Amino acid sequence: MVGAGTDRTKPRLGGGPAVILVRPQLAVNIGMCARAMANFGLDDLRLVNPREGWPRSDDYHEVAYSAAAGATDLLDAARVFSSLEAAIGDLNAVYATTARERGQMKAVLTPSVAMGAIAAAGEKRGIMFGPERTGLANDEVALADSIITFPSSPTYASLNLSQAVLICGYEWFKAAFGDQPPPPTIPRTVSPPAQREMLLAFFDYLEGKLDENGFFRPVTKKPGMRRNLRNIFHRMELTQQDVRTLWGAVVRLAEGPRIEVKTRRRARAKKLDD
């Protein structure tokens, strides 16, 4: 399954922190984590003692790959470790995600601060995520340099595993590449601003039709109503195309369907019958 926003022709981004899933329990969550990583250019997935092993050879293999929504290369390249120490051995710094500080006197950072530090660093770093039901154990948190805690509701601070990966990936991407929206995929021709003459002609037509249908009542309020109506359009900073579109819409509302189009069609059909 490939998402609507997937474009394989564009160069793939890579790098960022390693994503270390410690004792993950559900195949679907591993797949969803891979998708979250691909969304933001992360490409180093490490699994520590997955509960049912990896790669899965049962029905849940397809579940994981379906949940990855096209990011299957990350699942294929995922490295499996028998211990957390082995999984983080090549990293220069490690962060532990947890909703609680655990009394270990470590720096507690928000994802934006931690990912900013990772993006600015020249060395390889990693983020540890604990199993879905319990999170990281205290001894596992002790292996980290700092703690990442997500600002969240105090009554429900536990995040889904892939959600946590997604937030970290998003914050890393912003820090590494900026947070400007992508350029439009389809170039658009920008219509120039409407000239005053064009606007005044539109106003005359619109106000004439409104006057014919009793809009300006009572008559004593007509000048103020006209000013208010014109100011609405002035605030829009209309382009020439905007005025043409609005004018055409008002014409159809005022004059009804294009009868002449139907007449030409009937005439053409009659000519063919003859």
PDB file of C-alpha atoms in Angstrom:
ATOM      1  CA  MET A   1       0.000   0.000   0.000  1.00  0.00           C
ATOM      2  CA  VAL A   2       1.363   3.401  -0.991  1.00  0.00           C
ATOM      3  CA  GLY A   3       0.013   6.676   0.394  1.00  0.00           C
ATOM      4  CA  ALA A   4      -1.345   9.494  -1.742  1.00  0.00           C
ATOM      5  CA  GLY A   5       1.621  11.684  -0.797  1.00  0.00           C
ATOM      6  CA  THR A   6       4.230   9.140  -1.902  1.00  0.00           C
ATOM      7  CA  ASP A   7       6.477  10.096  -4.837  1.00  0.00           C
ATOM      8  CA  ARG A   8       9.261   7.606  -5.534  1.00  0.00           C
ATOM      9  CA  THR A   9      10.770   9.876  -8.212  1.00  0.00           C
ATOM     10  CA  LYS A  10      12.000  12.369  -5.634  1.00  0.00           C
ATOM     11  CA  PRO A  11      15.285  11.864  -3.766  1.00  0.00           C
ATOM     12  CA  ARG A  12      14.855  10.235  -0.401  1.00  0.00           C
ATOM     13  CA  LEU A  13      16.098  12.041   2.665  1.00  0.00           C
ATOM     14  CA  GLY A  14      18.079  10.129   5.248  1.00  0.00           C
ATOM     15  CA  GLY A  15      20.036  10.489   8.433  1.00  0.00           C
ATOM     16  CA  GLY A  16      18.878  11.696  11.786  1.00  0.00           C
ATOM     17  CA  PRO A  17      18.853   9.741  15.020  1.00  0.00           C
ATOM     18  CA  ALA A  18      18.589   5.996  15.228  1.00  0.00           C
ATOM     19  CA  VAL A  19      15.145   4.808  16.350  1.00  0.00           C
ATOM     20  CA  ILE A  20      15.590   2.054  18.921  1.00  0.00           C
ATOM     21  CA  LEU A  21      12.463   0.063  19.766  1.00  0.00           C
ATOM     22  CA  VAL A  22      13.104  -1.834  22.980  1.00  0.00           C
ATOM     23  CA  ARG A  23      11.129  -5.072  23.340  1.00  0.00           C
ATOM     24  CA  PRO A  24       8.323  -4.016  20.951  1.00  0.00           C
ATOM     25  CA  GLN A  25       5.248  -6.186  21.362  1.00  0.00           C
ATOM     26  CA  LEU A  26       3.070  -5.661  18.288  1.00  0.00           C
ATOM     27  CA  ALA A  27       4.052  -6.134  14.646  1.00  0.00           C
ATOM     28  CA  VAL A  28       1.591  -3.462  13.566  1.00  0.00           C
ATOM     29  CA  ASN A  29       3.341  -0.902  15.750  1.00  0.00           C
ATOM     30  CA  ILE A  30       6.709  -1.730  14.243  1.00  0.00           C
ATOM     31  CA  GLY A  31       5.213  -1.156  10.810  1.00  0.00           C
ATOM     32  CA  MET A  32       3.639   2.128  11.870  1.00  0.00           C
ATOM     33  CA  CYS A  33       6.943   3.281  13.355  1.00  0.00           C
ATOM     34  CA  ALA A  34       8.632   2.589  10.012  1.00  0.00           C
ATOM     35  CA  ARG A  35       6.014   4.720   8.297  1.00  0.00           C
ATOM     36  CA  ALA A  36       6.521   7.547  10.807  1.00  0.00           C
ATOM     37  CA  MET A  37      10.274   7.372  10.233  1.00  0.00           C
ATOM     38  CA  ALA A  38       9.880   7.526   6.459  1.00  0.00           C
ATOM     39  CA  ASN A  39       7.624  10.571   6.787  1.00  0.00           C
ATOM     40  CA  PHE A  40      10.521  12.577   8.196  1.00  0.00           C
ATOM     41  CA  GLY A  41      13.608  11.044   6.631  1.00  0.00           C
ATOM     42  CA  LEU A  42      14.782   8.767   9.454  1.00  0.00           C
ATOM     43  CA  ASP A  43      16.386   5.588   8.147  1.00  0.00           C
ATOM     44  CA  ASP A  44      18.013   3.708  11.038  1.00  0.00           C
ATOM     45  CA  LEU A  45      15.558   1.319  12.719  1.00  0.00           C
ATOM     46  CA  ARG A  46      16.887  -0.935  15.496  1.00  0.00           C
ATOM     47  CA  LEU A  47      14.851  -3.581  17.322  1.00  0.00           C
ATOM     48  CA  VAL A  48      15.871  -4.933  20.705  1.00  0.00           C
ATOM     49  CA  ASN A  49      14.381  -8.323  21.574  1.00  0.00           C
ATOM     50  CA  PRO A  50      11.021  -7.980  19.761  1.00  0.00           C
ATOM     51  CA  ARG A  51       8.539 -10.133  21.644  1.00  0.00           C
ATOM     52  CA  GLU A  52       7.696 -12.379  18.691  1.00  0.00           C
ATOM     53  CA  GLY A  53      11.035 -12.087  16.907  1.00  0.00           C
ATOM     54  CA  TRP A  54      11.864 -10.320  13.654  1.00  0.00           C
ATOM     55  CA  PRO A  55      11.280 -10.560  10.816  1.00  0.00           C
ATOM     56  CA  ARG A  56       7.896 -12.098  11.473  1.00  0.00           C
ATOM     57  CA  SER A  57       7.103 -15.244   9.548  1.00  0.00           C
ATOM     58  CA  ASP A  58       3.447 -15.589  10.569  1.00  0.00           C
ATOM     59  CA  ASP A  59       0.294 -13.740   9.504  1.00  0.00           C
ATOM     60  CA  TYR A  60       1.494 -10.637  11.324  1.00  0.00           C
ATOM     61  CA  HIS A  61       4.271 -10.208   8.759  1.00  0.00           C
ATOM     62  CA  GLU A  62       1.695  -8.853   6.318  1.00  0.00           C
ATOM     63  CA  VAL A  63       0.130  -6.757   9.083  1.00  0.00           C
ATOM     64  CA  ALA A  64       3.451  -5.042   9.782  1.00  0.00           C
ATOM     65  CA  TYR A  65       4.205  -4.413   6.118  1.00  0.00           C
ATOM     66  CA  SER A  66       0.713  -3.115   5.459  1.00  0.00           C
ATOM     67  CA  ALA A  67       0.992  -0.723   8.413  1.00  0.00           C
ATOM     68  CA  ALA A  68       4.301   0.568   7.013  1.00  0.00           C
ATOM     69  CA  ALA A  69       2.328   1.931   4.024  1.00  0.00           C
ATOM     70  CA  GLY A  70       5.210   1.744   1.569  1.00  0.00           C
ATOM     71  CA  ALA A  71       8.110   2.160   4.005  1.00  0.00           C
ATOM     72  CA  THR A  72       8.883  -1.540   3.716  1.00  0.00           C
ATOM     73  CA  ASP A  73      12.562  -0.955   2.964  1.00  0.00           C
ATOM     74  CA  LEU A  74      12.967   0.283   6.543  1.00  0.00           C
ATOM     75  CA  LEU A  75      11.448  -2.938   7.841  1.00  0.00           C
ATOM     76  CA  ASP A  76      13.718  -4.999   5.598  1.00  0.00           C
ATOM     77  CA  ALA A  77      16.783  -3.064   6.763  1.00  0.00           C
ATOM     78  CA  ALA A  78      15.865  -3.103  10.469  1.00  0.00           C
ATOM     79  CA  ARG A  79      18.652  -4.484  12.649  1.00  0.00           C
ATOM     80  CA  VAL A  80      17.793  -6.817  15.514  1.00  0.00           C
ATOM     81  CA  PHE A  81      19.822  -6.871  18.751  1.00  0.00           C
ATOM     82  CA  SER A  82      19.738  -9.238  21.681  1.00  0.00           C
ATOM     83  CA  SER A  83      20.589  -6.480  24.176  1.00  0.00           C
ATOM     84  CA  LEU A  84      20.103  -2.740  24.499  1.00  0.00           C
ATOM     85  CA  GLU A  85      23.793  -2.284  25.179  1.00  0.00           C
ATOM     86  CA  ALA A  86      24.614  -3.811  21.799  1.00  0.00           C
ATOM     87  CA  ALA A  87      21.996  -1.684  20.042  1.00  0.00           C
ATOM     88  CA  ILE A  88      23.450   1.594  21.312  1.00  0.00           C
ATOM     89  CA  GLY A  89      27.138   0.628  21.293  1.00  0.00           C
ATOM     90  CA  ASP A  90      28.090   2.744  18.263  1.00  0.00           C
ATOM     91  CA  LEU A  91      26.165   5.849  19.333  1.00  0.00           C
ATOM     92  CA  ASN A  92      27.715   8.945  20.869  1.00  0.00           C
ATOM     93  CA  ALA A  93      24.589   9.994  22.793  1.00  0.00           C
ATOM     94  CA  VAL A  94      21.281   8.342  23.645  1.00  0.00           C
ATOM     95  CA  TYR A  95      17.898   9.740  24.704  1.00  0.00           C
ATOM     96  CA  ALA A  96      15.223   7.810  26.576  1.00  0.00           C
ATOM     97  CA  THR A  97      11.550   8.597  25.985  1.00  0.00           C
ATOM     98  CA  THR A  98       9.438   8.371  29.114  1.00  0.00           C
ATOM     99  CA  ALA A  99       6.584  10.264  30.719  1.00  0.00           C
ATOM    100  CA  ARG A 100       8.379  10.231  34.105  1.00  0.00           C
ATOM    101  CA  GLU A 101      11.839  11.396  35.108  1.00  0.00           C
ATOM    102  CA  ARG A 102      12.331   8.236  37.214  1.00  0.00           C
ATOM    103  CA  GLY A 103      14.386  10.058  39.857  1.00  0.00           C
ATOM    104  CA  GLN A 104      17.635   9.570  37.945  1.00  0.00           C
ATOM    105  CA  MET A 105      18.699  13.227  37.941  1.00  0.00           C
ATOM    106  CA  LYS A 106      18.959  13.377  34.175  1.00  0.00           C
ATOM    107  CA  ALA A 107      18.148  16.384  32.034  1.00  0.00           C
ATOM    108  CA  VAL A 108      14.505  16.269  30.902  1.00  0.00           C
ATOM    109  CA  LEU A 109      14.021  17.715  27.422  1.00  0.00           C
ATOM    110  CA  THR A 110      11.076  18.339  25.145  1.00  0.00           C
ATOM    111  CA  PRO A 111      11.241  16.704  21.718  1.00  0.00           C
ATOM    112  CA  SER A 112      11.934  20.047  20.023  1.00  0.00           C
ATOM    113  CA  VAL A 113      14.927  20.789  22.254  1.00  0.00           C
ATOM    114  CA  ALA A 114      16.338  17.267  21.995  1.00  0.00           C
ATOM    115  CA  MET A 115      15.899  17.043  18.225  1.00  0.00           C
ATOM    116  CA  GLY A 116      17.456  20.479  17.797  1.00  0.00           C
ATOM    117  CA  ALA A 117      20.519  19.234  19.642  1.00  0.00           C
ATOM    118  CA  ILE A 118      20.651  16.094  17.512  1.00  0.00           C
ATOM    119  CA  ALA A 119      20.333  18.069  14.269  1.00  0.00           C
ATOM    120  CA  ALA A 120      23.157  20.394  15.344  1.00  0.00           C
ATOM    121  CA  ALA A 121      25.449  17.581  16.468  1.00  0.00           C
ATOM    122  CA  GLY A 122      27.988  16.038  14.166  1.00  0.00           C
ATOM    123  CA  GLU A 123      27.910  12.600  15.722  1.00  0.00           C
ATOM    124  CA  LYS A 124      25.422   9.745  15.607  1.00  0.00           C
ATOM    125  CA  ARG A 125      22.732   9.737  18.283  1.00  0.00           C
ATOM    126  CA  GLY A 126      19.747   7.560  19.090  1.00  0.00           C
ATOM    127  CA  ILE A 127      16.333   7.622  20.767  1.00  0.00           C
ATOM    128  CA  MET A 128      15.078   4.702  22.839  1.00  0.00           C
ATOM    129  CA  PHE A 129      11.374   3.844  22.919  1.00  0.00           C
ATOM    130  CA  GLY A 130      10.059   1.298  25.400  1.00  0.00           C
ATOM    131  CA  PRO A 131       7.512  -1.495  24.913  1.00  0.00           C
ATOM    132  CA  GLU A 132       3.882  -0.517  24.445  1.00  0.00           C
ATOM    133  CA  ARG A 133       2.504  -1.714  27.777  1.00  0.00           C
ATOM    134  CA  THR A 134       5.195  -0.723  30.263  1.00  0.00           C
ATOM    135  CA  GLY A 135       7.648   1.654  28.635  1.00  0.00           C
ATOM    136  CA  LEU A 136      11.368   1.557  29.343  1.00  0.00           C
ATOM    137  CA  ALA A 137      12.631  -0.075  32.535  1.00  0.00           C
ATOM    138  CA  ASN A 138      14.633   2.010  35.002  1.00  0.00           C
ATOM    139  CA  ASP A 139      17.859   0.209  34.124  1.00  0.00           C
ATOM    140  CA  GLU A 140      17.239   0.973  30.441  1.00  0.00           C
ATOM    141  CA  VAL A 141      16.621   4.663  31.173  1.00  0.00           C
ATOM    142  CA  ALA A 142      19.885   4.650  33.134  1.00  0.00           C
ATOM    143  CA  LEU A 143      21.762   3.984  29.883  1.00  0.00           C
ATOM    144  CA  ALA A 144      20.550   7.274  28.403  1.00  0.00           C
ATOM    145  CA  ASP A 145      22.253  10.657  28.593  1.00  0.00           C
ATOM    146  CA  SER A 146      18.964  12.581  28.744  1.00  0.00           C
ATOM    147  CA  ILE A 147      15.232  12.016  28.920  1.00  0.00           C
ATOM    148  CA  ILE A 148      12.681  13.125  26.365  1.00  0.00           C
ATOM    149  CA  THR A 149       9.229  13.827  27.749  1.00  0.00           C
ATOM    150  CA  PHE A 150       6.326  14.923  25.565  1.00  0.00           C
ATOM    151  CA  PRO A 151       4.232  17.863  26.757  1.00  0.00           C
ATOM    152  CA  SER A 152       0.805  16.273  27.147  1.00  0.00           C
ATOM    153  CA  SER A 153      -2.264  16.056  29.329  1.00  0.00           C
ATOM    154  CA  PRO A 154      -1.268  15.010  32.864  1.00  0.00           C
ATOM    155  CA  THR A 155      -4.321  12.772  33.011  1.00  0.00           C
ATOM    156  CA  TYR A 156      -3.303  10.841  29.878  1.00  0.00           C
ATOM    157  CA  ALA A 157       0.403  11.228  29.146  1.00  0.00           C
ATOM    158  CA  SER A 158       0.994   7.832  27.543  1.00  0.00           C
ATOM    159  CA  LEU A 159       1.538   7.970  23.774  1.00  0.00           C
ATOM    160  CA  ASN A 160       1.205   5.232  21.222  1.00  0.00           C
ATOM    161  CA  LEU A 161       4.636   3.980  20.168  1.00  0.00           C
ATOM    162  CA  SER A 162       4.386   5.197  16.587  1.00  0.00           C
ATOM    163  CA  GLN A 163       2.993   8.548  17.736  1.00  0.00           C
ATOM    164  CA  ALA A 164       6.075   9.092  19.864  1.00  0.00           C
ATOM    165  CA  VAL A 165       8.344   8.212  16.941  1.00  0.00           C
ATOM    166  CA  LEU A 166       6.344  10.523  14.677  1.00  0.00           C
ATOM    167  CA  ILE A 167       6.685  13.524  17.010  1.00  0.00           C
ATOM    168  CA  CYS A 168      10.431  13.032  17.372  1.00  0.00           C
ATOM    169  CA  GLY A 169      10.827  12.618  13.627  1.00  0.00           C
ATOM    170  CA  TYR A 170       8.814  15.755  12.965  1.00  0.00           C
ATOM    171  CA  GLU A 171      10.850  17.836  15.389  1.00  0.00           C
ATOM    172  CA  TRP A 172      14.121  16.498  13.974  1.00  0.00           C
ATOM    173  CA  PHE A 173      13.020  17.266  10.416  1.00  0.00           C
ATOM    174  CA  LYS A 174      12.087  20.820  11.373  1.00  0.00           C
ATOM    175  CA  ALA A 175      15.435  21.362  13.077  1.00  0.00           C
ATOM    176  CA  ALA A 176      17.410  19.841  10.197  1.00  0.00           C
ATOM    177  CA  PHE A 177      15.520  21.170   7.174  1.00  0.00           C
ATOM    178  CA  GLY A 178      13.301  24.001   8.414  1.00  0.00           C
ATOM    179  CA  ASP A 179       9.532  24.152   8.737  1.00  0.00           C
ATOM    180  CA  GLN A 180       8.524  25.857   5.500  1.00  0.00           C
ATOM    181  CA  PRO A 181       5.680  24.131   3.632  1.00  0.00           C
ATOM    182  CA  PRO A 182       6.724  22.308   0.467  1.00  0.00           C
ATOM    183  CA  PRO A 183       6.422  24.232  -2.808  1.00  0.00           C
ATOM    184  CA  PRO A 184       3.256  23.629  -4.846  1.00  0.00           C
ATOM    185  CA  THR A 185       3.504  20.651  -7.169  1.00  0.00           C
ATOM    186  CA  ILE A 186       1.461  22.396  -9.873  1.00  0.00           C
ATOM    187  CA  PRO A 187       2.607  25.883 -10.913  1.00  0.00           C
ATOM    188  CA  ARG A 188      -0.186  28.418 -10.767  1.00  0.00           C
ATOM    189  CA  THR A 189      -0.568  31.498 -12.921  1.00  0.00           C
ATOM    190  CA  VAL A 190      -1.185  34.400 -10.579  1.00  0.00           C
ATOM    191  CA  SER A 191      -3.794  36.818 -11.869  1.00  0.00           C
ATOM    192  CA  PRO A 192      -2.843  40.503 -11.498  1.00  0.00           C
ATOM    193  CA  PRO A 193      -4.799  42.733  -9.108  1.00  0.00           C
ATOM    194  CA  ALA A 194      -8.097  44.007 -10.455  1.00  0.00           C
ATOM    195  CA  GLN A 195      -8.008  47.565 -11.811  1.00  0.00           C
ATOM    196  CA  ARG A 196     -10.272  50.103 -10.155  1.00  0.00           C
ATOM    197  CA  GLU A 197     -12.242  50.481 -13.395  1.00  0.00           C
ATOM    198  CA  MET A 198     -12.988  46.753 -13.407  1.00  0.00           C
ATOM    199  CA  LEU A 199     -14.083  46.790  -9.765  1.00  0.00           C
ATOM    200  CA  LEU A 200     -16.340  49.812 -10.227  1.00  0.00           C
ATOM    201  CA  ALA A 201     -18.026  48.203 -13.228  1.00  0.00           C
ATOM    202  CA  PHE A 202     -18.641  45.067 -11.183  1.00  0.00           C
ATOM    203  CA  PHE A 203     -20.017  47.106  -8.305  1.00  0.00           C
ATOM    204  CA  ASP A 204     -22.391  48.928 -10.660  1.00  0.00           C
ATOM    205  CA  TYR A 205     -23.712  45.664 -12.059  1.00  0.00           C
ATOM    206  CA  LEU A 206     -24.038  43.984  -8.668  1.00  0.00           C
ATOM    207  CA  GLU A 207     -25.704  46.955  -6.995  1.00  0.00           C
ATOM    208  CA  GLY A 208     -28.068  47.391  -9.941  1.00  0.00           C
ATOM    209  CA  LYS A 209     -29.277  43.801  -9.643  1.00  0.00           C
ATOM    210  CA  LEU A 210     -29.570  44.092  -5.870  1.00  0.00           C
ATOM    211  CA  ASP A 211     -31.549  47.307  -6.282  1.00  0.00           C
ATOM    212  CA  GLU A 212     -33.923  45.627  -8.742  1.00  0.00           C
ATOM    213  CA  ASN A 213     -34.636  42.914  -6.172  1.00  0.00           C
ATOM    214  CA  GLY A 214     -35.207  45.222  -3.209  1.00  0.00           C
ATOM    215  CA  PHE A 215     -31.999  44.671  -1.342  1.00  0.00           C
ATOM    216  CA  PHE A 216     -31.402  48.318  -0.406  1.00  0.00           C
ATOM    217  CA  ARG A 217     -34.209  48.839   2.091  1.00  0.00           C
ATOM    218  CA  PRO A 218     -34.998  51.238   3.574  1.00  0.00           C
ATOM    219  CA  VAL A 219     -33.879  53.646   0.885  1.00  0.00           C
ATOM    220  CA  THR A 220     -32.393  56.016   3.462  1.00  0.00           C
ATOM    221  CA  LYS A 221     -29.793  53.346   4.336  1.00  0.00           C
ATOM    222  CA  LYS A 222     -28.784  52.682   0.737  1.00  0.00           C
ATOM    223  CA  PRO A 223     -25.584  54.817   0.752  1.00  0.00           C
ATOM    224  CA  GLY A 224     -24.257  53.126   3.896  1.00  0.00           C
ATOM    225  CA  MET A 225     -25.199  49.657   2.634  1.00  0.00           C
ATOM    226  CA  ARG A 226     -23.381  50.310  -0.664  1.00  0.00           C
ATOM    227  CA  ARG A 227     -20.254  51.410   1.176  1.00  0.00           C
ATOM    228  CA  ASN A 228     -20.334  48.344   3.438  1.00  0.00           C
ATOM    229  CA  LEU A 229     -20.793  46.047   0.449  1.00  0.00           C
ATOM    230  CA  ARG A 230     -17.913  47.609  -1.476  1.00  0.00           C
ATOM    231  CA  ASN A 231     -15.618  47.535   1.542  1.00  0.00           C
ATOM    232  CA  ILE A 232     -16.180  43.790   1.884  1.00  0.00           C
ATOM    233  CA  PHE A 233     -14.765  43.280  -1.605  1.00  0.00           C
ATOM    234  CA  HIS A 234     -11.976  45.815  -1.121  1.00  0.00           C
ATOM    235  CA  ARG A 235     -10.721  43.875   1.918  1.00  0.00           C
ATOM    236  CA  MET A 236     -10.395  40.781  -0.257  1.00  0.00           C
ATOM    237  CA  GLU A 237      -7.801  42.448  -2.518  1.00  0.00           C
ATOM    238  CA  LEU A 238      -9.459  40.866  -5.551  1.00  0.00           C
ATOM    239  CA  THR A 239      -7.522  39.815  -8.630  1.00  0.00           C
ATOM    240  CA  GLN A 240      -8.835  40.213 -12.158  1.00  0.00           C
ATOM    241  CA  GLN A 241      -9.735  36.538 -12.240  1.00  0.00           C
ATOM    242  CA  ASP A 242     -11.575  36.887  -8.905  1.00  0.00           C
ATOM    243  CA  VAL A 243     -13.740  39.689 -10.341  1.00  0.00           C
ATOM    244  CA  ARG A 244     -14.482  37.738 -13.523  1.00  0.00           C
ATOM    245  CA  THR A 245     -15.511  34.698 -11.491  1.00  0.00           C
ATOM    246  CA  LEU A 246     -17.711  36.708  -9.104  1.00  0.00           C
ATOM    247  CA  TRP A 247     -19.268  38.634 -11.963  1.00  0.00           C
ATOM    248  CA  GLY A 248     -20.091  35.423 -13.833  1.00  0.00           C
ATOM    249  CA  ALA A 249     -21.652  33.911 -10.709  1.00  0.00           C
ATOM    250  CA  VAL A 250     -23.827  36.992 -10.122  1.00  0.00           C
ATOM    251  CA  VAL A 251     -24.941  37.007 -13.774  1.00  0.00           C
ATOM    252  CA  ARG A 252     -26.113  33.425 -13.518  1.00  0.00           C
ATOM    253  CA  LEU A 253     -27.944  34.091 -10.249  1.00  0.00           C
ATOM    254  CA  ALA A 254     -29.609  37.182 -11.740  1.00  0.00           C
ATOM    255  CA  GLU A 255     -30.426  35.840 -15.207  1.00  0.00           C
ATOM    256  CA  GLY A 256     -30.893  32.140 -14.563  1.00  0.00           C
ATOM    257  CA  PRO A 257     -29.625  29.186 -16.643  1.00  0.00           C
ATOM    258  CA  ARG A 258     -27.982  29.701 -19.996  1.00  0.00           C
ATOM    259  CA  ILE A 259     -31.015  29.000 -22.138  1.00  0.00           C
ATOM    260  CA  GLU A 260     -29.169  29.872 -25.334  1.00  0.00           C
ATOM    261  CA  VAL A 261     -26.749  26.963 -24.742  1.00  0.00           C
ATOM    262  CA  LYS A 262     -29.605  24.493 -24.506  1.00  0.00           C
ATOM    263  CA  THR A 263     -31.211  26.071 -27.603  1.00  0.00           C
ATOM    264  CA  ARG A 264     -28.055  25.608 -29.647  1.00  0.00           C
ATOM    265  CA  ARG A 265     -27.851  21.993 -28.556  1.00  0.00           C
ATOM    266  CA  ARG A 266     -31.446  21.358 -29.550  1.00  0.00           C
ATOM    267  CA  ALA A 267     -30.890  23.064 -32.895  1.00  0.00           C
ATOM    268  CA  ARG A 268     -27.786  20.979 -33.544  1.00  0.00           C
ATOM    269  CA  ALA A 269     -29.613  17.785 -32.611  1.00  0.00           C
ATOM    270  CA  LYS A 270     -32.545  18.692 -34.851  1.00  0.00           C
ATOM    271  CA  LYS A 271     -30.212  19.394 -37.769  1.00  0.00           C
ATOM    272  CA  LEU A 272     -28.605  15.973 -37.355  1.00  0.00           C
ATOM    273  CA  ASP A 273     -32.048  14.319 -37.271  1.00  0.00           C
ATOM    274  CA  ASP A 274     -33.019  16.083 -40.491  1.00  0.00           C
TER     275      ASP A 274
END
